[in-house]
PDB file of C-alpha atoms in Angstrom:
ATOM      1  CA  MET A 148      -1.387 169.773 120.365  1.00 84.00           C
ATOM      2  CA  GLU A 149      -2.374 166.100 120.265  1.00 93.00           C
ATOM      3  CA  LEU A 150      -0.397 163.820 117.934  1.00 90.00           C
ATOM      4  CA  LYS A 151      -3.418 162.954 115.769  1.00 95.00           C
ATOM      5  CA  GLU A 152      -4.231 166.644 115.258  1.00 96.00           C
ATOM      6  CA  LEU A 153      -0.562 167.419 114.530  1.00 96.00           C
ATOM      7  CA  VAL A 154      -0.401 164.625 111.951  1.00 95.00           C
ATOM      8  CA  ASN A 155      -3.665 165.575 110.232  1.00 97.00           C
ATOM      9  CA  GLN A 156      -2.735 169.247 109.978  1.00 98.00           C
ATOM     10  CA  THR A 157       0.811 168.429 108.807  1.00 97.00           C
ATOM     11  CA  LEU A 158      -0.496 166.092 106.093  1.00 97.00           C
ATOM     12  CA  ALA A 159      -2.883 168.837 104.952  1.00 98.00           C
ATOM     13  CA  ILE A 160      -0.082 171.420 104.743  1.00 98.00           C
ATOM     14  CA  PHE A 161       2.028 169.117 102.596  1.00 98.00           C
ATOM     15  CA  GLU A 162      -0.981 167.931 100.576  1.00 98.00           C
ATOM     16  CA  ILE A 163      -0.321 164.247 101.241  1.00 98.00           C
ATOM     17  CA  SER A 164      -2.504 161.495 102.633  1.00 97.00           C
ATOM     18  CA  THR A 165      -0.126 159.334 104.697  1.00 96.00           C
ATOM     19  CA  VAL A 166       2.822 159.855 107.027  1.00 94.00           C
ATOM     20  CA  SER A 167       4.895 157.535 104.819  1.00 94.00           C
ATOM     21  CA  GLU A 168       4.829 160.317 102.188  1.00 96.00           C
ATOM     22  CA  LEU A 169       6.033 162.994 104.619  1.00 96.00           C
ATOM     23  CA  SER A 170       9.770 162.414 104.222  1.00 95.00           C
ATOM     24  CA  SER A 171       9.525 162.994 100.450  1.00 96.00           C
ATOM     25  CA  ALA A 172       7.255 166.012 100.918  1.00 97.00           C
ATOM     26  CA  LEU A 173       9.656 167.583 103.429  1.00 97.00           C
ATOM     27  CA  TYR A 174      12.598 166.947 101.110  1.00 97.00           C
ATOM     28  CA  ASP A 175      10.763 168.547  98.187  1.00 96.00           C
ATOM     29  CA  THR A 176       9.938 171.537 100.390  1.00 97.00           C
ATOM     30  CA  VAL A 177      13.516 172.200 101.501  1.00 97.00           C
ATOM     31  CA  ILE A 178      15.209 171.517  98.162  1.00 95.00           C
ATOM     32  CA  HIS A 179      12.781 173.790  96.317  1.00 96.00           C
ATOM     33  CA  ASN A 180      12.622 176.383  99.119  1.00 95.00           C
ATOM     34  CA  ARG A 181       8.824 176.248  99.342  1.00 97.00           C
ATOM     35  CA  THR A 182       8.440 179.040 101.878  1.00 97.00           C
ATOM     36  CA  GLU A 183       4.637 178.804 101.797  1.00 98.00           C
ATOM     37  CA  LYS A 184       4.990 175.378 103.488  1.00 98.00           C
ATOM     38  CA  TYR A 185       7.345 176.844 106.110  1.00 98.00           C
ATOM     39  CA  ILE A 186       4.898 179.665 106.808  1.00 98.00           C
ATOM     40  CA  SER A 187       1.915 177.303 107.091  1.00 98.00           C
ATOM     41  CA  PHE A 188       3.747 174.900 109.397  1.00 98.00           C
ATOM     42  CA  LYS A 189       5.107 177.699 111.576  1.00 97.00           C
ATOM     43  CA  MET A 190       1.629 179.230 111.899  1.00 97.00           C
ATOM     44  CA  MET A 191       0.179 175.831 112.808  1.00 97.00           C
ATOM     45  CA  VAL A 192       2.671 174.972 115.587  1.00 96.00           C
ATOM     46  CA  GLY A 193       3.557 178.471 116.793  1.00 94.00           C
ATOM     47  CA  ASP A 194       6.315 177.385 119.166  1.00 93.00           C
ATOM     48  CA  LEU A 195       9.543 176.486 117.334  1.00 95.00           C
ATOM     49  CA  THR A 196      11.377 175.588 120.549  1.00 93.00           C
ATOM     50  CA  VAL A 197       9.701 172.164 120.211  1.00 91.00           C
ATOM     51  CA  ASP A 198      10.675 169.483 117.683  1.00 90.00           C
ATOM     52  CA  TRP A 199       7.140 168.803 116.433  1.00 93.00           C
ATOM     53  CA  LEU A 200       8.327 166.588 113.594  1.00 93.00           C
ATOM     54  CA  GLN A 201      10.169 164.324 116.032  1.00 87.00           C
ATOM     55  CA  LYS A 202       6.810 163.378 117.499  1.00 85.00           C
ATOM     56  CA  ILE A 203       5.541 162.266 114.098  1.00 89.00           C
ATOM     57  CA  PHE A 204       8.728 160.464 113.069  1.00 85.00           C
ATOM     58  CA  GLN A 205       9.101 158.589 116.325  1.00 82.00           C
ATOM     59  CA  TYR A 206       5.531 157.361 116.450  1.00 80.00           C
ATOM     60  CA  TYR A 207       5.077 156.447 112.780  1.00 80.00           C
ATOM     61  CA  GLU A 208       8.436 156.083 111.058  1.00 78.00           C
ATOM     62  CA  ALA A 209      11.197 155.121 113.527  1.00 62.00           C
ATOM     63  CA  ASP A 210      12.707 151.676 113.011  1.00 55.00           C
ATOM     64  CA  ARG A 211      13.170 150.571 116.611  1.00 49.00           C
ATOM     65  CA  LYS A 212      13.867 146.911 115.830  1.00 59.00           C
ATOM     66  CA  GLU A 213      16.625 146.930 113.183  1.00 59.00           C
ATOM     67  CA  LYS A 214      18.079 150.429 113.561  1.00 52.00           C
ATOM     68  CA  MET A 215      17.268 150.853 117.256  1.00 48.00           C
ATOM     69  CA  GLN A 216      15.982 154.369 116.486  1.00 51.00           C
ATOM     70  CA  ASP A 217      14.535 156.164 119.435  1.00 58.00           C
ATOM     71  CA  TYR A 218      14.059 159.779 120.332  1.00 63.00           C
ATOM     72  CA  THR A 219      16.030 161.977 122.676  1.00 67.00           C
ATOM     73  CA  PRO A 220      13.704 163.088 125.483  1.00 66.00           C
ATOM     74  CA  VAL A 221      13.362 166.867 125.710  1.00 67.00           C
ATOM     75  CA  SER A 222      14.633 166.904 129.296  1.00 73.00           C
ATOM     76  CA  LEU A 223      17.843 165.103 128.250  1.00 72.00           C
ATOM     77  CA  ALA A 224      18.283 167.345 125.199  1.00 73.00           C
ATOM     78  CA  ARG A 225      17.902 170.472 127.381  1.00 75.00           C
ATOM     79  CA  PHE A 226      20.351 169.067 129.920  1.00 75.00           C
ATOM     80  CA  CYS A 227      22.946 168.335 127.206  1.00 73.00           C
ATOM     81  CA  ALA A 228      22.456 171.814 125.714  1.00 75.00           C
ATOM     82  CA  LYS A 229      23.121 173.433 129.101  1.00 77.00           C
ATOM     83  CA  LEU A 230      25.933 171.045 130.012  1.00 75.00           C
ATOM     84  CA  THR A 231      27.885 171.771 126.835  1.00 80.00           C
ATOM     85  CA  GLU A 232      27.442 175.546 126.976  1.00 80.00           C
ATOM     86  CA  SER A 233      30.585 177.684 126.881  1.00 83.00           C
ATOM     87  CA  ASP A 234      31.293 181.392 126.495  1.00 83.00           C
ATOM     88  CA  ASP A 235      33.324 180.958 123.317  1.00 88.00           C
ATOM     89  CA  GLU A 236      31.268 178.335 121.465  1.00 89.00           C
ATOM     90  CA  THR A 237      30.545 179.064 117.818  1.00 92.00           C
ATOM     91  CA  VAL A 238      30.053 175.622 116.245  1.00 93.00           C
ATOM     92  CA  VAL A 239      28.114 172.637 117.558  1.00 92.00           C
ATOM     93  CA  LEU A 240      28.571 169.087 116.281  1.00 92.00           C
ATOM     94  CA  ASP A 241      25.629 166.682 116.538  1.00 92.00           C
ATOM     95  CA  LEU A 242      26.851 163.240 115.443  1.00 91.00           C
ATOM     96  CA  CYS A 243      23.524 161.386 115.527  1.00 87.00           C
ATOM     97  CA  ALA A 244      21.197 164.251 114.689  1.00 92.00           C
ATOM     98  CA  GLY A 245      17.987 162.410 113.841  1.00 90.00           C
ATOM     99  CA  SER A 246      15.276 165.028 113.372  1.00 91.00           C
ATOM    100  CA  GLY A 247      17.372 167.564 115.282  1.00 93.00           C
ATOM    101  CA  ALA A 248      16.144 167.387 118.891  1.00 89.00           C
ATOM    102  CA  LEU A 249      19.560 168.113 120.456  1.00 90.00           C
ATOM    103  CA  THR A 250      20.376 170.753 117.850  1.00 94.00           C
ATOM    104  CA  ILE A 251      17.062 172.503 118.471  1.00 94.00           C
ATOM    105  CA  GLN A 252      17.722 172.622 122.211  1.00 91.00           C
ATOM    106  CA  LYS A 253      21.200 174.120 121.607  1.00 93.00           C
ATOM    107  CA  TRP A 254      19.611 176.620 119.213  1.00 95.00           C
ATOM    108  CA  ASN A 255      17.060 177.484 121.914  1.00 92.00           C
ATOM    109  CA  GLU A 256      20.008 178.442 124.144  1.00 90.00           C
ATOM    110  CA  ASN A 257      21.950 180.337 121.449  1.00 92.00           C
ATOM    111  CA  SER A 258      20.415 180.957 118.027  1.00 92.00           C
ATOM    112  CA  LYS A 259      23.656 182.422 116.648  1.00 93.00           C
ATOM    113  CA  LEU A 260      25.555 179.123 116.654  1.00 95.00           C
ATOM    114  CA  HIS A 261      26.549 177.251 113.500  1.00 96.00           C
ATOM    115  CA  PHE A 262      25.660 173.561 113.496  1.00 96.00           C
ATOM    116  CA  VAL A 263      27.190 170.502 111.889  1.00 97.00           C
ATOM    117  CA  CYS A 264      24.704 167.643 111.969  1.00 97.00           C
ATOM    118  CA  ALA A 265      25.576 164.107 110.912  1.00 96.00           C
ATOM    119  CA  GLU A 266      22.870 161.527 110.296  1.00 94.00           C
ATOM    120  CA  TYR A 267      23.015 158.093 108.708  1.00 92.00           C
ATOM    121  CA  ASP A 268      19.334 157.375 108.021  1.00 89.00           C
ATOM    122  CA  ASN A 269      18.259 159.126 104.825  1.00 90.00           C
ATOM    123  CA  LYS A 270      14.586 158.708 105.824  1.00 89.00           C
ATOM    124  CA  VAL A 271      14.959 161.148 108.751  1.00 93.00           C
ATOM    125  CA  ILE A 272      17.282 163.630 107.002  1.00 96.00           C
ATOM    126  CA  PRO A 273      14.360 165.544 105.380  1.00 97.00           C
ATOM    127  CA  TYR A 274      12.860 166.004 108.872  1.00 96.00           C
ATOM    128  CA  LEU A 275      16.203 167.408 110.044  1.00 97.00           C
ATOM    129  CA  LEU A 276      16.615 169.693 107.016  1.00 98.00           C
ATOM    130  CA  PHE A 277      13.092 171.060 107.447  1.00 98.00           C
ATOM    131  CA  ASN A 278      13.626 171.611 111.182  1.00 97.00           C
ATOM    132  CA  LEU A 279      16.806 173.595 110.501  1.00 98.00           C
ATOM    133  CA  ALA A 280      15.324 175.615 107.630  1.00 98.00           C
ATOM    134  CA  ILE A 281      12.133 176.612 109.435  1.00 98.00           C
ATOM    135  CA  ARG A 282      14.211 177.899 112.372  1.00 97.00           C
ATOM    136  CA  ASN A 283      16.524 179.873 110.061  1.00 97.00           C
ATOM    137  CA  ILE A 284      19.596 178.014 111.313  1.00 97.00           C
ATOM    138  CA  ASN A 285      23.049 178.042 109.691  1.00 96.00           C
ATOM    139  CA  ALA A 286      24.258 174.480 109.375  1.00 97.00           C
ATOM    140  CA  VAL A 287      25.854 171.731 107.397  1.00 96.00           C
ATOM    141  CA  VAL A 288      24.107 168.360 107.330  1.00 97.00           C
ATOM    142  CA  LEU A 289      26.193 165.332 106.515  1.00 96.00           C
ATOM    143  CA  HIS A 290      24.494 162.153 105.363  1.00 95.00           C
ATOM    144  CA  GLU A 291      27.254 160.146 106.978  1.00 94.00           C
ATOM    145  CA  ASP A 292      28.170 156.866 108.578  1.00 92.00           C
ATOM    146  CA  VAL A 293      29.933 158.376 111.589  1.00 91.00           C
ATOM    147  CA  LEU A 294      31.532 155.040 112.503  1.00 91.00           C
ATOM    148  CA  SER A 295      33.322 154.625 109.160  1.00 94.00           C
ATOM    149  CA  GLY A 296      33.537 158.330 108.313  1.00 92.00           C
ATOM    150  CA  GLU A 297      31.982 157.740 104.887  1.00 94.00           C
ATOM    151  CA  VAL A 298      30.012 160.784 103.723  1.00 93.00           C
ATOM    152  CA  TYR A 299      27.286 160.099 101.163  1.00 92.00           C
ATOM    153  CA  LYS A 300      25.858 163.578 100.687  1.00 93.00           C
ATOM    154  CA  ILE A 301      26.276 167.070 102.099  1.00 95.00           C
ATOM    155  CA  TYR A 302      23.647 169.774 102.523  1.00 96.00           C
ATOM    156  CA  LYS A 303      24.436 173.385 103.280  1.00 95.00           C
ATOM    157  CA  ILE A 304      21.786 175.297 105.214  1.00 96.00           C
ATOM    158  CA  THR A 305      22.191 179.059 105.000  1.00 96.00           C
ATOM    159  CA  ALA A 306      20.129 181.407 107.142  1.00 96.00           C
ATOM    160  CA  GLY A 307      18.024 183.903 105.237  1.00 96.00           C
ATOM    161  CA  GLN A 308      15.640 186.637 106.254  1.00 95.00           C
ATOM    162  CA  ASP A 309      12.968 184.315 107.670  1.00 96.00           C
ATOM    163  CA  PHE A 310      13.956 180.768 106.725  1.00 97.00           C
ATOM    164  CA  SER A 311      17.161 179.007 105.792  1.00 97.00           C
ATOM    165  CA  TYR A 312      17.959 178.062 102.238  1.00 96.00           C
ATOM    166  CA  VAL A 313      18.942 174.418 101.765  1.00 96.00           C
ATOM    167  CA  SER A 314      21.342 173.469  99.003  1.00 94.00           C
ATOM    168  CA  ASP A 315      22.283 169.946  98.043  1.00 87.00           C
ATOM    169  CA  ASN A 316      26.044 169.910  97.674  1.00 73.00           C
ATOM    170  CA  GLY A 317      26.150 166.300  96.579  1.00 55.00           C
ATOM    171  CA  GLU A 318      29.488 164.706  97.276  1.00 52.00           C
ATOM    172  CA  GLU A 319      31.383 167.975  97.741  1.00 51.00           C
ATOM    173  CA  ARG A 320      33.974 167.659 100.466  1.00 52.00           C
ATOM    174  CA  TYR A 321      33.013 169.190 103.801  1.00 48.00           C
ATOM    175  CA  ASN A 322      36.291 171.126 104.217  1.00 48.00           C
ATOM    176  CA  ASP A 323      35.914 172.691 100.764  1.00 50.00           C
ATOM    177  CA  MET A 324      32.373 173.725 101.609  1.00 46.00           C
ATOM    178  CA  CYS A 325      33.369 175.388 104.876  1.00 48.00           C
ATOM    179  CA  THR A 326      35.938 177.588 103.165  1.00 42.00           C
ATOM    180  CA  SER A 327      33.489 178.935 100.575  1.00 43.00           C
TER     181      SER A 327
END
């Protein structure tokens, strides 16, 4: 699917007119568990092994000058997923998750894994949350400065029948959340 077609159809699904509104629309979708949006998006793209939202974010929203944001090429993400594979893996940590490209490639290899995704930029976090929810992935997303260790917000993503449920756990401590 061409980028322009992907953007136009995505904007239509979320009933918005510009890509700058997409982050808010994605956040609203995941926080309110709007499964009709998940269904529409999944029907549009078909193949969930691809990070479709990364294409949109990188072209229209990435801040390459100040934040040096750039995407992880699919070939590198696949290589890392294979390279880090082990027989006893159960949890995967993605410290600079972005929209979830590396996480999605690991999930493509083993959909039963639990993921912990840390991301600093709150503009891309809704893309990540949506990507996890639409794939029915179990995860914790930390809005975190991984260099200082400061956690601003925590989201718990719990797999359901078809899509994950996203809950905003605010400032709840990560260790407390993992034991519940």
